[in-house]
């Protein structure tokens, strides 16, 4: 399994300290750089990468290190410099080299290493016959196996996060029309951004069972390696079997409230993005978001101006972001910003976690819908509720789909549909009119989140509103 080791230090590792860490393998190993210097590789003679080190990140968001690494002893809170090393799976010494690299940084700068058992400062001699280990077919440090059909990433960390390594691997796989497939043990969980990335076909979360079988961690389908990719094993009827261990977990009373919304803005110089999400966060939690980034760990304090500047600099290419809340209220959002002929669009999914003793703020949904329609050019919003973990992580077990609570049609979309048609859906629904009579929006309550039949109601409604995108 791949060994990821992280040095957490109060000071930024400078070039001299990084080189001291890279000498964990002795002076005979070489050093290469990738991605304009953002990744440093410790290489064996002949160029075979042994350890890849990402540029240090200053994590400034409170609670982020604990969210991703757990509340284990020695894990410091922000601000902290996060320097991640990823060992090659093809060379036996890779994991020890990564641990020694991180341990040396922590020793020099007064920090800690995660996981703590990986830390050392030993010189790790290279005894593997490197001539028998081929140079990988890809320069992407996250990818362990590359075929014509798949980029396979092997992970053994308890929580797989959407790191910049993984984000780069996903972009590369998508560009080359390959599947991204992450292989983990059954004890591993995913963050919601990682799960979101894997929902696109043909990407997979591959669970390796102790009995050496494989199954899909999101669907439960039993898998095998065939034709250079993990694919379901089908019976004579073309049906995939489900792994016995992929069973529903007991309902603990924990819930997740999910807000999926879209906005569309004119592309002018005064546009500031992120305000719709900020309004939703304030309405549902009483506070603004805590931080944002293009990957995990989320390292930047919340700033609508800075994320707008980033999206503008990347245009016309889309921008994908992760936004998190304060530690006392689990909340995370993914945002995709796209420049289209109609303007600038934000596609936002905000998920909030609640324990059995906490009540999701369902009474706030309609006021939120009105605020978004009035002030933030909402096109559509779907809210739903699901039985799932408060900490917003994903286990490789069956999870029931969310149940719709409401659907909101913004004023611009309503003009396309027509008010008369939108007011008379072929259902026992009574929409609530939001905003002024001259520019109305409509809010459709669908239930209280306990009736699975609300999906059928939503489907009939959206078919009736045939012009809704």
GROMACS .gro file of C-alpha atoms in nm:
model
  469
    1UNK     CA    1   0.000   0.000   0.000
    2UNK     CA    2   0.106   0.358  -0.059
    3UNK     CA    3   0.252   0.535   0.239
    4UNK     CA    4   0.156   0.900   0.280
    5UNK     CA    5   0.345   1.084   0.552
    6UNK     CA    6   0.284   1.445   0.658
    7UNK     CA    7   0.516   1.681   0.843
    8UNK     CA    8   0.326   1.943   1.046
    9UNK     CA    9   0.555   2.229   1.144
   10UNK     CA   10   0.516   2.579   1.295
   11UNK     CA   11   0.765   2.723   1.045
   12UNK     CA   12   0.778   2.699   0.668
   13UNK     CA   13   1.034   2.440   0.553
   14UNK     CA   14   1.297   2.632   0.357
   15UNK     CA   15   1.504   2.484   0.077
   16UNK     CA   16   1.791   2.385   0.308
   17UNK     CA   17   1.554   2.196   0.542
   18UNK     CA   18   1.383   2.021   0.249
   19UNK     CA   19   1.721   1.909   0.116
   20UNK     CA   20   1.817   1.780   0.459
   21UNK     CA   21   1.501   1.573   0.457
   22UNK     CA   22   1.567   1.446   0.106
   23UNK     CA   23   1.909   1.322   0.217
   24UNK     CA   24   1.725   1.052   0.414
   25UNK     CA   25   1.836   0.813   0.141
   26UNK     CA   26   2.196   0.923   0.140
   27UNK     CA   27   2.388   1.133  -0.113
   28UNK     CA   28   2.363   0.884  -0.400
   29UNK     CA   29   1.994   0.947  -0.466
   30UNK     CA   30   1.886   1.217  -0.709
   31UNK     CA   31   1.631   1.497  -0.691
   32UNK     CA   32   1.389   1.599  -0.967
   33UNK     CA   33   1.115   1.860  -0.978
   34UNK     CA   34   0.771   1.852  -1.139
   35UNK     CA   35   0.486   2.100  -1.195
   36UNK     CA   36   0.715   2.404  -1.210
   37UNK     CA   37   0.879   2.308  -0.882
   38UNK     CA   38   0.556   2.235  -0.689
   39UNK     CA   39   0.659   1.869  -0.648
   40UNK     CA   40   1.006   1.746  -0.555
   41UNK     CA   41   1.096   1.382  -0.617
   42UNK     CA   42   1.362   1.175  -0.448
   43UNK     CA   43   1.483   0.936  -0.719
   44UNK     CA   44   1.697   0.627  -0.741
   45UNK     CA   45   1.985   0.612  -0.988
   46UNK     CA   46   1.825   0.586  -1.329
   47UNK     CA   47   1.539   0.818  -1.240
   48UNK     CA   48   1.295   0.580  -1.064
   49UNK     CA   49   1.090   0.802  -0.820
   50UNK     CA   50   1.101   0.679  -0.460
   51UNK     CA   51   0.930   0.964  -0.272
   52UNK     CA   52   0.738   1.266  -0.404
   53UNK     CA   53   0.707   1.576  -0.185
   54UNK     CA   54   0.447   1.844  -0.243
   55UNK     CA   55   0.519   2.210  -0.180
   56UNK     CA   56   0.444   2.308   0.183
   57UNK     CA   57   0.097   2.452   0.247
   58UNK     CA   58   0.014   2.697   0.525
   59UNK     CA   59  -0.315   2.572   0.672
   60UNK     CA   60  -0.485   2.873   0.829
   61UNK     CA   61  -0.837   2.732   0.883
   62UNK     CA   62  -0.919   2.629   1.244
   63UNK     CA   63  -0.995   2.259   1.290
   64UNK     CA   64  -0.879   2.151   0.945
   65UNK     CA   65  -0.591   1.931   1.057
   66UNK     CA   66  -0.818   1.753   1.306
   67UNK     CA   67  -1.091   1.708   1.042
   68UNK     CA   68  -0.854   1.530   0.807
   69UNK     CA   69  -0.614   1.356   1.046
   70UNK     CA   70  -0.830   1.297   1.354
   71UNK     CA   71  -0.792   1.426   1.706
   72UNK     CA   72  -0.486   1.216   1.777
   73UNK     CA   73  -0.219   1.333   2.024
   74UNK     CA   74   0.035   1.565   1.869
   75UNK     CA   75  -0.179   1.685   1.575
   76UNK     CA   76  -0.158   2.066   1.599
   77UNK     CA   77  -0.434   2.307   1.502
   78UNK     CA   78  -0.385   2.589   1.255
   79UNK     CA   79  -0.187   2.780   1.162
   80UNK     CA   80   0.054   2.506   1.064
   81UNK     CA   81   0.271   2.420   0.765
   82UNK     CA   82   0.159   2.094   0.600
   83UNK     CA   83   0.426   1.915   0.394
   84UNK     CA   84   0.313   1.586   0.245
   85UNK     CA   85   0.538   1.308   0.117
   86UNK     CA   86   0.411   1.018  -0.090
   87UNK     CA   87   0.615   0.699  -0.116
   88UNK     CA   88   0.629   0.475  -0.420
   89UNK     CA   89   0.454   0.140  -0.379
   90UNK     CA   90   0.702  -0.030  -0.611
   91UNK     CA   91   1.007   0.001  -0.385
   92UNK     CA   92   1.019  -0.155  -0.038
   93UNK     CA   93   1.216   0.135   0.112
   94UNK     CA   94   0.974   0.402  -0.010
   95UNK     CA   95   0.763   0.421   0.306
   96UNK     CA   96   1.066   0.440   0.536
   97UNK     CA   97   1.220   0.712   0.319
   98UNK     CA   98   0.901   0.918   0.338
   99UNK     CA   99   0.893   0.874   0.716
  100UNK     CA  100   1.254   0.980   0.752
  101UNK     CA  101   1.202   1.283   0.529
  102UNK     CA  102   0.905   1.399   0.741
  103UNK     CA  103   1.084   1.317   1.066
  104UNK     CA  104   1.382   1.528   0.971
  105UNK     CA  105   1.160   1.827   0.889
  106UNK     CA  106   0.978   1.791   1.219
  107UNK     CA  107   1.305   1.760   1.412
  108UNK     CA  108   1.463   2.069   1.255
  109UNK     CA  109   1.150   2.287   1.273
  110UNK     CA  110   0.999   2.161   1.599
  111UNK     CA  111   0.693   1.995   1.451
  112UNK     CA  112   0.522   1.657   1.444
  113UNK     CA  113   0.469   1.374   1.195
  114UNK     CA  114   0.148   1.202   1.090
  115UNK     CA  115   0.110   0.913   1.132
  116UNK     CA  116   0.341   0.933   1.434
  117UNK     CA  117   0.470   0.577   1.397
  118UNK     CA  118   0.617   0.665   1.056
  119UNK     CA  119   0.856   0.925   1.195
  120UNK     CA  120   1.230   0.866   1.203
  121UNK     CA  121   1.551   1.045   1.113
  122UNK     CA  122   1.740   0.735   0.999
  123UNK     CA  123   1.934   0.711   0.677
  124UNK     CA  124   1.748   0.448   0.474
  125UNK     CA  125   1.985   0.257   0.244
  126UNK     CA  126   1.839   0.150  -0.088
  127UNK     CA  127   1.875  -0.228  -0.112
  128UNK     CA  128   1.603  -0.304  -0.369
  129UNK     CA  129   1.732  -0.400  -0.714
  130UNK     CA  130   1.611  -0.089  -0.895
  131UNK     CA  131   1.702  -0.237  -1.234
  132UNK     CA  132   1.412  -0.477  -1.185
  133UNK     CA  133   1.167  -0.195  -1.106
  134UNK     CA  134   1.041  -0.017  -1.420
  135UNK     CA  135   1.003   0.359  -1.428
  136UNK     CA  136   0.631   0.436  -1.403
  137UNK     CA  137   0.439   0.519  -1.720
  138UNK     CA  138   0.319   0.849  -1.570
  139UNK     CA  139   0.480   1.144  -1.397
  140UNK     CA  140   0.172   1.195  -1.176
  141UNK     CA  141   0.292   1.112  -0.821
  142UNK     CA  142  -0.051   0.995  -0.706
  143UNK     CA  143  -0.090   0.729  -0.976
  144UNK     CA  144   0.044   0.382  -0.890
  145UNK     CA  145  -0.078   0.186  -1.194
  146UNK     CA  146  -0.154   0.333  -1.536
  147UNK     CA  147  -0.325   0.141  -1.815
  148UNK     CA  148  -0.507   0.240  -2.132
  149UNK     CA  149  -0.834   0.240  -1.937
  150UNK     CA  150  -0.753   0.341  -1.581
  151UNK     CA  151  -0.531   0.544  -1.351
  152UNK     CA  152  -0.516   0.348  -1.026
  153UNK     CA  153  -0.430   0.516  -0.694
  154UNK     CA  154  -0.356   0.296  -0.392
  155UNK     CA  155  -0.428   0.451  -0.050
  156UNK     CA  156  -0.402   0.318   0.304
  157UNK     CA  157  -0.480   0.632   0.502
  158UNK     CA  158  -0.795   0.629   0.721
  159UNK     CA  159  -0.951   0.920   0.534
  160UNK     CA  160  -0.895   0.975   0.161
  161UNK     CA  161  -0.906   1.348   0.093
  162UNK     CA  162  -0.920   1.540  -0.233
  163UNK     CA  163  -0.557   1.644  -0.215
  164UNK     CA  164  -0.388   1.833  -0.494
  165UNK     CA  165  -0.217   1.499  -0.580
  166UNK     CA  166  -0.554   1.333  -0.629
  167UNK     CA  167  -0.702   1.633  -0.806
  168UNK     CA  168  -0.416   1.629  -1.057
  169UNK     CA  169  -0.463   1.256  -1.110
  170UNK     CA  170  -0.836   1.308  -1.174
  171UNK     CA  171  -0.773   1.587  -1.425
  172UNK     CA  172  -0.514   1.378  -1.606
  173UNK     CA  173  -0.735   1.070  -1.617
  174UNK     CA  174  -1.032   1.272  -1.745
  175UNK     CA  175  -0.823   1.439  -2.015
  176UNK     CA  176  -0.695   1.099  -2.133
  177UNK     CA  177  -1.042   0.935  -2.116
  178UNK     CA  178  -0.934   0.705  -1.834
  179UNK     CA  179  -1.113   0.602  -1.516
  180UNK     CA  180  -0.971   0.716  -1.183
  181UNK     CA  181  -0.987   0.419  -0.946
  182UNK     CA  182  -0.886   0.452  -0.580
  183UNK     CA  183  -0.802   0.125  -0.402
  184UNK     CA  184  -0.831   0.120  -0.022
  185UNK     CA  185  -0.886  -0.124   0.266
  186UNK     CA  186  -1.242  -0.154   0.404
  187UNK     CA  187  -1.154   0.063   0.706
  188UNK     CA  188  -1.097   0.371   0.489
  189UNK     CA  189  -1.346   0.658   0.457
  190UNK     CA  190  -1.380   0.933   0.195
  191UNK     CA  191  -1.439   1.303   0.239
  192UNK     CA  192  -1.741   1.438   0.051
  193UNK     CA  193  -1.525   1.617  -0.211
  194UNK     CA  194  -1.350   1.287  -0.288
  195UNK     CA  195  -1.683   1.107  -0.313
  196UNK     CA  196  -1.815   1.379  -0.544
  197UNK     CA  197  -1.515   1.334  -0.773
  198UNK     CA  198  -1.568   0.957  -0.793
  199UNK     CA  199  -1.939   0.977  -0.879
  200UNK     CA  200  -1.859   1.045  -1.244
  201UNK     CA  201  -1.856   0.727  -1.453
  202UNK     CA  202  -1.630   0.529  -1.488
  203UNK     CA  203  -1.444   0.637  -1.173
  204UNK     CA  204  -1.452   0.395  -0.880
  205UNK     CA  205  -1.374   0.350  -0.513
  206UNK     CA  206  -1.233  -0.002  -0.500
  207UNK     CA  207  -1.238  -0.180  -0.163
  208UNK     CA  208  -0.992  -0.465  -0.113
  209UNK     CA  209  -1.149  -0.719   0.122
  210UNK     CA  210  -0.934  -0.922   0.364
  211UNK     CA  211  -1.014  -1.231   0.157
  212UNK     CA  212  -0.849  -1.058  -0.143
  213UNK     CA  213  -1.173  -0.989  -0.327
  214UNK     CA  214  -1.273  -0.643  -0.445
  215UNK     CA  215  -1.597  -0.445  -0.444
  216UNK     CA  216  -1.714  -0.094  -0.524
  217UNK     CA  217  -1.729   0.115  -0.207
  218UNK     CA  218  -2.021   0.326  -0.335
  219UNK     CA  219  -2.240   0.064  -0.509
  220UNK     CA  220  -2.127  -0.263  -0.348
  221UNK     CA  221  -2.073  -0.433  -0.688
  222UNK     CA  222  -1.818  -0.716  -0.671
  223UNK     CA  223  -1.523  -0.628  -0.896
  224UNK     CA  224  -1.234  -0.795  -1.069
  225UNK     CA  225  -0.933  -0.671  -1.263
  226UNK     CA  226  -1.002  -0.723  -1.632
  227UNK     CA  227  -0.866  -0.553  -1.939
  228UNK     CA  228  -0.663  -0.302  -1.739
  229UNK     CA  229  -0.943  -0.178  -1.514
  230UNK     CA  230  -1.158  -0.280  -1.218
  231UNK     CA  231  -1.497  -0.379  -1.355
  232UNK     CA  232  -1.806  -0.558  -1.212
  233UNK     CA  233  -1.836  -0.934  -1.227
  234UNK     CA  234  -2.161  -1.004  -1.415
  235UNK     CA  235  -2.376  -1.318  -1.406
  236UNK     CA  236  -2.540  -1.481  -1.709
  237UNK     CA  237  -2.814  -1.216  -1.697
  238UNK     CA  238  -2.565  -0.931  -1.702
  239UNK     CA  239  -2.631  -0.844  -1.337
  240UNK     CA  240  -2.358  -0.752  -1.091
  241UNK     CA  241  -2.360  -0.920  -0.751
  242UNK     CA  242  -2.329  -0.714  -0.433
  243UNK     CA  243  -2.060  -0.786  -0.174
  244UNK     CA  244  -2.192  -0.937   0.149
  245UNK     CA  245  -2.007  -0.677   0.355
  246UNK     CA  246  -2.177  -0.391   0.170
  247UNK     CA  247  -2.470  -0.370   0.409
  248UNK     CA  248  -2.660  -0.081   0.559
  249UNK     CA  249  -2.526   0.047   0.887
  250UNK     CA  250  -2.769   0.096   1.179
  251UNK     CA  251  -2.950   0.429   1.183
  252UNK     CA  252  -2.785   0.634   1.457
  253UNK     CA  253  -3.018   0.930   1.412
  254UNK     CA  254  -2.745   1.135   1.246
  255UNK     CA  255  -2.861   1.338   0.946
  256UNK     CA  256  -2.720   1.544   0.662
  257UNK     CA  257  -2.900   1.844   0.514
  258UNK     CA  258  -2.805   1.895   0.149
  259UNK     CA  259  -2.856   2.220  -0.042
  260UNK     CA  260  -2.791   2.201  -0.418
  261UNK     CA  261  -2.823   2.538  -0.586
  262UNK     CA  262  -2.732   2.714  -0.907
  263UNK     CA  263  -2.687   3.083  -0.977
  264UNK     CA  264  -2.626   3.274  -1.298
  265UNK     CA  265  -2.471   3.621  -1.306
  266UNK     CA  266  -2.389   3.873  -1.578
  267UNK     CA  267  -2.017   3.863  -1.650
  268UNK     CA  268  -1.923   4.217  -1.548
  269UNK     CA  269  -1.623   4.368  -1.372
  270UNK     CA  270  -1.809   4.421  -1.045
  271UNK     CA  271  -1.916   4.059  -1.005
  272UNK     CA  272  -1.818   3.899  -0.672
  273UNK     CA  273  -1.869   3.524  -0.652
  274UNK     CA  274  -1.937   3.314  -0.343
  275UNK     CA  275  -2.200   3.546  -0.195
  276UNK     CA  276  -2.487   3.303  -0.254
  277UNK     CA  277  -2.297   3.033  -0.065
  278UNK     CA  278  -2.209   3.281   0.209
  279UNK     CA  279  -2.577   3.371   0.246
  280UNK     CA  280  -2.674   3.005   0.271
  281UNK     CA  281  -2.405   2.943   0.532
  282UNK     CA  282  -2.515   3.241   0.741
  283UNK     CA  283  -2.881   3.142   0.719
  284UNK     CA  284  -2.826   2.779   0.818
  285UNK     CA  285  -2.541   2.811   1.072
  286UNK     CA  286  -2.533   3.172   1.188
  287UNK     CA  287  -2.172   3.216   1.069
  288UNK     CA  288  -1.990   3.260   0.738
  289UNK     CA  289  -1.775   2.980   0.593
  290UNK     CA  290  -1.439   2.932   0.762
  291UNK     CA  291  -1.215   2.856   0.466
  292UNK     CA  292  -1.179   2.769   0.099
  293UNK     CA  293  -0.928   2.609  -0.135
  294UNK     CA  294  -0.895   2.415  -0.459
  295UNK     CA  295  -0.802   2.096  -0.270
  296UNK     CA  296  -0.779   1.943   0.076
  297UNK     CA  297  -0.649   2.046   0.322
  298UNK     CA  298  -0.856   2.363   0.293
  299UNK     CA  299  -0.597   2.621   0.383
  300UNK     CA  300  -0.724   2.973   0.305
  301UNK     CA  301  -0.949   3.187   0.528
  302UNK     CA  302  -1.286   3.261   0.365
  303UNK     CA  303  -1.273   3.546   0.112
  304UNK     CA  304  -1.523   3.606  -0.167
  305UNK     CA  305  -1.283   3.852  -0.329
  306UNK     CA  306  -0.993   3.607  -0.345
  307UNK     CA  307  -1.198   3.321  -0.486
  308UNK     CA  308  -1.347   3.560  -0.745
  309UNK     CA  309  -0.998   3.667  -0.849
  310UNK     CA  310  -0.896   3.303  -0.889
  311UNK     CA  311  -1.201   3.218  -1.100
  312UNK     CA  312  -1.145   3.526  -1.318
  313UNK     CA  313  -0.778   3.435  -1.370
  314UNK     CA  314  -0.872   3.081  -1.476
  315UNK     CA  315  -1.156   3.179  -1.709
  316UNK     CA  316  -1.269   3.055  -1.956
  317UNK     CA  317  -1.160   2.730  -1.787
  318UNK     CA  318  -1.392   2.623  -1.502
  319UNK     CA  319  -1.287   2.655  -1.137
  320UNK     CA  320  -1.367   2.389  -0.876
  321UNK     CA  321  -1.348   2.480  -0.507
  322UNK     CA  322  -1.395   2.327  -0.163
  323UNK     CA  323  -1.540   2.537   0.120
  324UNK     CA  324  -1.562   2.431   0.486
  325UNK     CA  325  -1.724   2.560   0.802
  326UNK     CA  326  -1.619   2.605   1.163
  327UNK     CA  327  -1.537   2.293   1.369
  328UNK     CA  328  -1.849   2.311   1.590
  329UNK     CA  329  -2.085   2.271   1.292
  330UNK     CA  330  -1.974   2.018   1.029
  331UNK     CA  331  -2.038   2.175   0.691
  332UNK     CA  332  -1.867   2.143   0.355
  333UNK     CA  333  -1.945   2.264   0.006
  334UNK     CA  334  -1.815   2.206  -0.342
  335UNK     CA  335  -1.844   2.490  -0.593
  336UNK     CA  336  -1.800   2.475  -0.969
  337UNK     CA  337  -1.771   2.814  -1.141
  338UNK     CA  338  -1.822   2.815  -1.518
  339UNK     CA  339  -1.816   3.088  -1.782
  340UNK     CA  340  -2.099   3.031  -2.030
  341UNK     CA  341  -2.257   3.237  -2.310
  342UNK     CA  342  -2.532   3.330  -2.060
  343UNK     CA  343  -2.288   3.462  -1.799
  344UNK     CA  344  -2.105   3.318  -1.499
  345UNK     CA  345  -2.267   3.017  -1.332
  346UNK     CA  346  -2.209   2.876  -0.984
  347UNK     CA  347  -2.307   2.513  -0.920
  348UNK     CA  348  -2.300   2.465  -0.542
  349UNK     CA  349  -2.364   2.167  -0.316
  350UNK     CA  350  -2.361   2.248   0.057
  351UNK     CA  351  -2.389   1.963   0.308
  352UNK     CA  352  -2.434   2.008   0.683
  353UNK     CA  353  -2.415   1.736   0.950
  354UNK     CA  354  -2.638   1.690   1.256
  355UNK     CA  355  -2.638   1.446   1.547
  356UNK     CA  356  -2.942   1.268   1.686
  357UNK     CA  357  -2.981   1.547   1.943
  358UNK     CA  358  -2.960   1.828   1.686
  359UNK     CA  359  -3.247   1.950   1.469
  360UNK     CA  360  -3.172   2.048   1.108
  361UNK     CA  361  -3.300   2.404   1.043
  362UNK     CA  362  -3.575   2.308   0.799
  363UNK     CA  363  -3.773   2.622   0.885
  364UNK     CA  364  -3.489   2.827   0.738
  365UNK     CA  365  -3.512   2.675   0.389
  366UNK     CA  366  -3.794   2.895   0.256
  367UNK     CA  367  -3.640   3.223   0.385
  368UNK     CA  368  -3.308   3.111   0.233
  369UNK     CA  369  -3.477   3.045  -0.101
  370UNK     CA  370  -3.631   3.393  -0.095
  371UNK     CA  371  -3.299   3.560  -0.012
  372UNK     CA  372  -3.117   3.374  -0.289
  373UNK     CA  373  -3.388   3.460  -0.544
  374UNK     CA  374  -3.399   3.827  -0.443
  375UNK     CA  375  -3.029   3.900  -0.406
  376UNK     CA  376  -2.820   3.630  -0.573
  377UNK     CA  377  -2.983   3.540  -0.906
  378UNK     CA  378  -3.080   3.187  -0.811
  379UNK     CA  379  -3.188   2.966  -1.102
  380UNK     CA  380  -3.278   2.646  -0.911
  381UNK     CA  381  -3.237   2.499  -0.563
  382UNK     CA  382  -3.306   2.147  -0.441
  383UNK     CA  383  -3.293   2.070  -0.068
  384UNK     CA  384  -3.290   1.718   0.073
  385UNK     CA  385  -3.228   1.523   0.393
  386UNK     CA  386  -3.052   1.192   0.440
  387UNK     CA  387  -2.955   0.950   0.713
  388UNK     CA  388  -2.577   0.978   0.714
  389UNK     CA  389  -2.282   1.063   0.936
  390UNK     CA  390  -2.262   1.397   1.114
  391UNK     CA  391  -1.889   1.420   1.039
  392UNK     CA  392  -1.970   1.417   0.663
  393UNK     CA  393  -1.739   1.126   0.582
  394UNK     CA  394  -1.835   0.830   0.364
  395UNK     CA  395  -1.796   0.465   0.468
  396UNK     CA  396  -1.795   0.175   0.218
  397UNK     CA  397  -2.145   0.066   0.319
  398UNK     CA  398  -2.490   0.110   0.172
  399UNK     CA  399  -2.643   0.453   0.227
  400UNK     CA  400  -3.004   0.530   0.143
  401UNK     CA  401  -3.041   0.817  -0.103
  402UNK     CA  402  -3.145   1.158   0.029
  403UNK     CA  403  -3.514   1.246   0.042
  404UNK     CA  404  -3.622   1.574  -0.124
  405UNK     CA  405  -3.757   1.850   0.098
  406UNK     CA  406  -3.823   2.130  -0.150
  407UNK     CA  407  -3.751   2.266  -0.495
  408UNK     CA  408  -3.713   2.635  -0.583
  409UNK     CA  409  -3.747   2.787  -0.931
  410UNK     CA  410  -3.577   3.124  -0.971
  411UNK     CA  411  -3.731   3.420  -1.147
  412UNK     CA  412  -3.530   3.384  -1.467
  413UNK     CA  413  -3.617   3.016  -1.508
  414UNK     CA  414  -3.978   3.088  -1.420
  415UNK     CA  415  -4.001   3.334  -1.709
  416UNK     CA  416  -3.892   3.054  -1.945
  417UNK     CA  417  -4.148   2.810  -1.807
  418UNK     CA  418  -4.434   3.058  -1.772
  419UNK     CA  419  -4.602   3.153  -1.446
  420UNK     CA  420  -4.939   3.001  -1.537
  421UNK     CA  421  -4.791   2.659  -1.606
  422UNK     CA  422  -4.556   2.667  -1.308
  423UNK     CA  423  -4.842   2.753  -1.070
  424UNK     CA  424  -5.044   2.447  -1.176
  425UNK     CA  425  -4.828   2.135  -1.149
  426UNK     CA  426  -5.017   1.806  -1.205
  427UNK     CA  427  -4.975   1.720  -0.838
  428UNK     CA  428  -5.117   1.806  -0.499
  429UNK     CA  429  -4.852   2.075  -0.459
  430UNK     CA  430  -4.912   2.436  -0.365
  431UNK     CA  431  -4.609   2.646  -0.458
  432UNK     CA  432  -4.518   2.950  -0.251
  433UNK     CA  433  -4.460   3.267  -0.451
  434UNK     CA  434  -4.141   3.448  -0.353
  435UNK     CA  435  -4.032   3.801  -0.432
  436UNK     CA  436  -4.223   4.082  -0.603
  437UNK     CA  437  -4.521   4.009  -0.824
  438UNK     CA  438  -4.336   4.162  -1.119
  439UNK     CA  439  -4.039   3.920  -1.086
  440UNK     CA  440  -4.170   3.622  -0.889
  441UNK     CA  441  -3.996   3.297  -0.804
  442UNK     CA  442  -4.168   2.978  -0.688
  443UNK     CA  443  -4.085   2.749  -0.396
  444UNK     CA  444  -4.234   2.398  -0.396
  445UNK     CA  445  -4.245   2.215  -0.057
  446UNK     CA  446  -4.211   1.840  -0.122
  447UNK     CA  447  -4.226   1.689   0.228
  448UNK     CA  448  -4.050   1.664   0.561
  449UNK     CA  449  -3.766   1.438   0.448
  450UNK     CA  450  -3.922   1.111   0.567
  451UNK     CA  451  -4.123   1.004   0.260
  452UNK     CA  452  -3.920   0.835  -0.019
  453UNK     CA  453  -4.217   0.899  -0.249
  454UNK     CA  454  -4.102   1.261  -0.267
  455UNK     CA  455  -3.860   1.153  -0.541
  456UNK     CA  456  -4.155   1.061  -0.765
  457UNK     CA  457  -4.316   1.394  -0.685
  458UNK     CA  458  -3.996   1.578  -0.774
  459UNK     CA  459  -3.961   1.385  -1.100
  460UNK     CA  460  -4.315   1.470  -1.207
  461UNK     CA  461  -4.263   1.834  -1.112
  462UNK     CA  462  -3.940   1.871  -1.310
  463UNK     CA  463  -4.100   1.703  -1.612
  464UNK     CA  464  -4.384   1.955  -1.589
  465UNK     CA  465  -4.130   2.238  -1.565
  466UNK     CA  466  -3.973   2.112  -1.885
  467UNK     CA  467  -3.763   2.423  -1.948
  468UNK     CA  468  -3.573   2.394  -1.616
  469UNK     CA  469  -3.208   2.318  -1.684
   0.00000   0.00000   0.00000
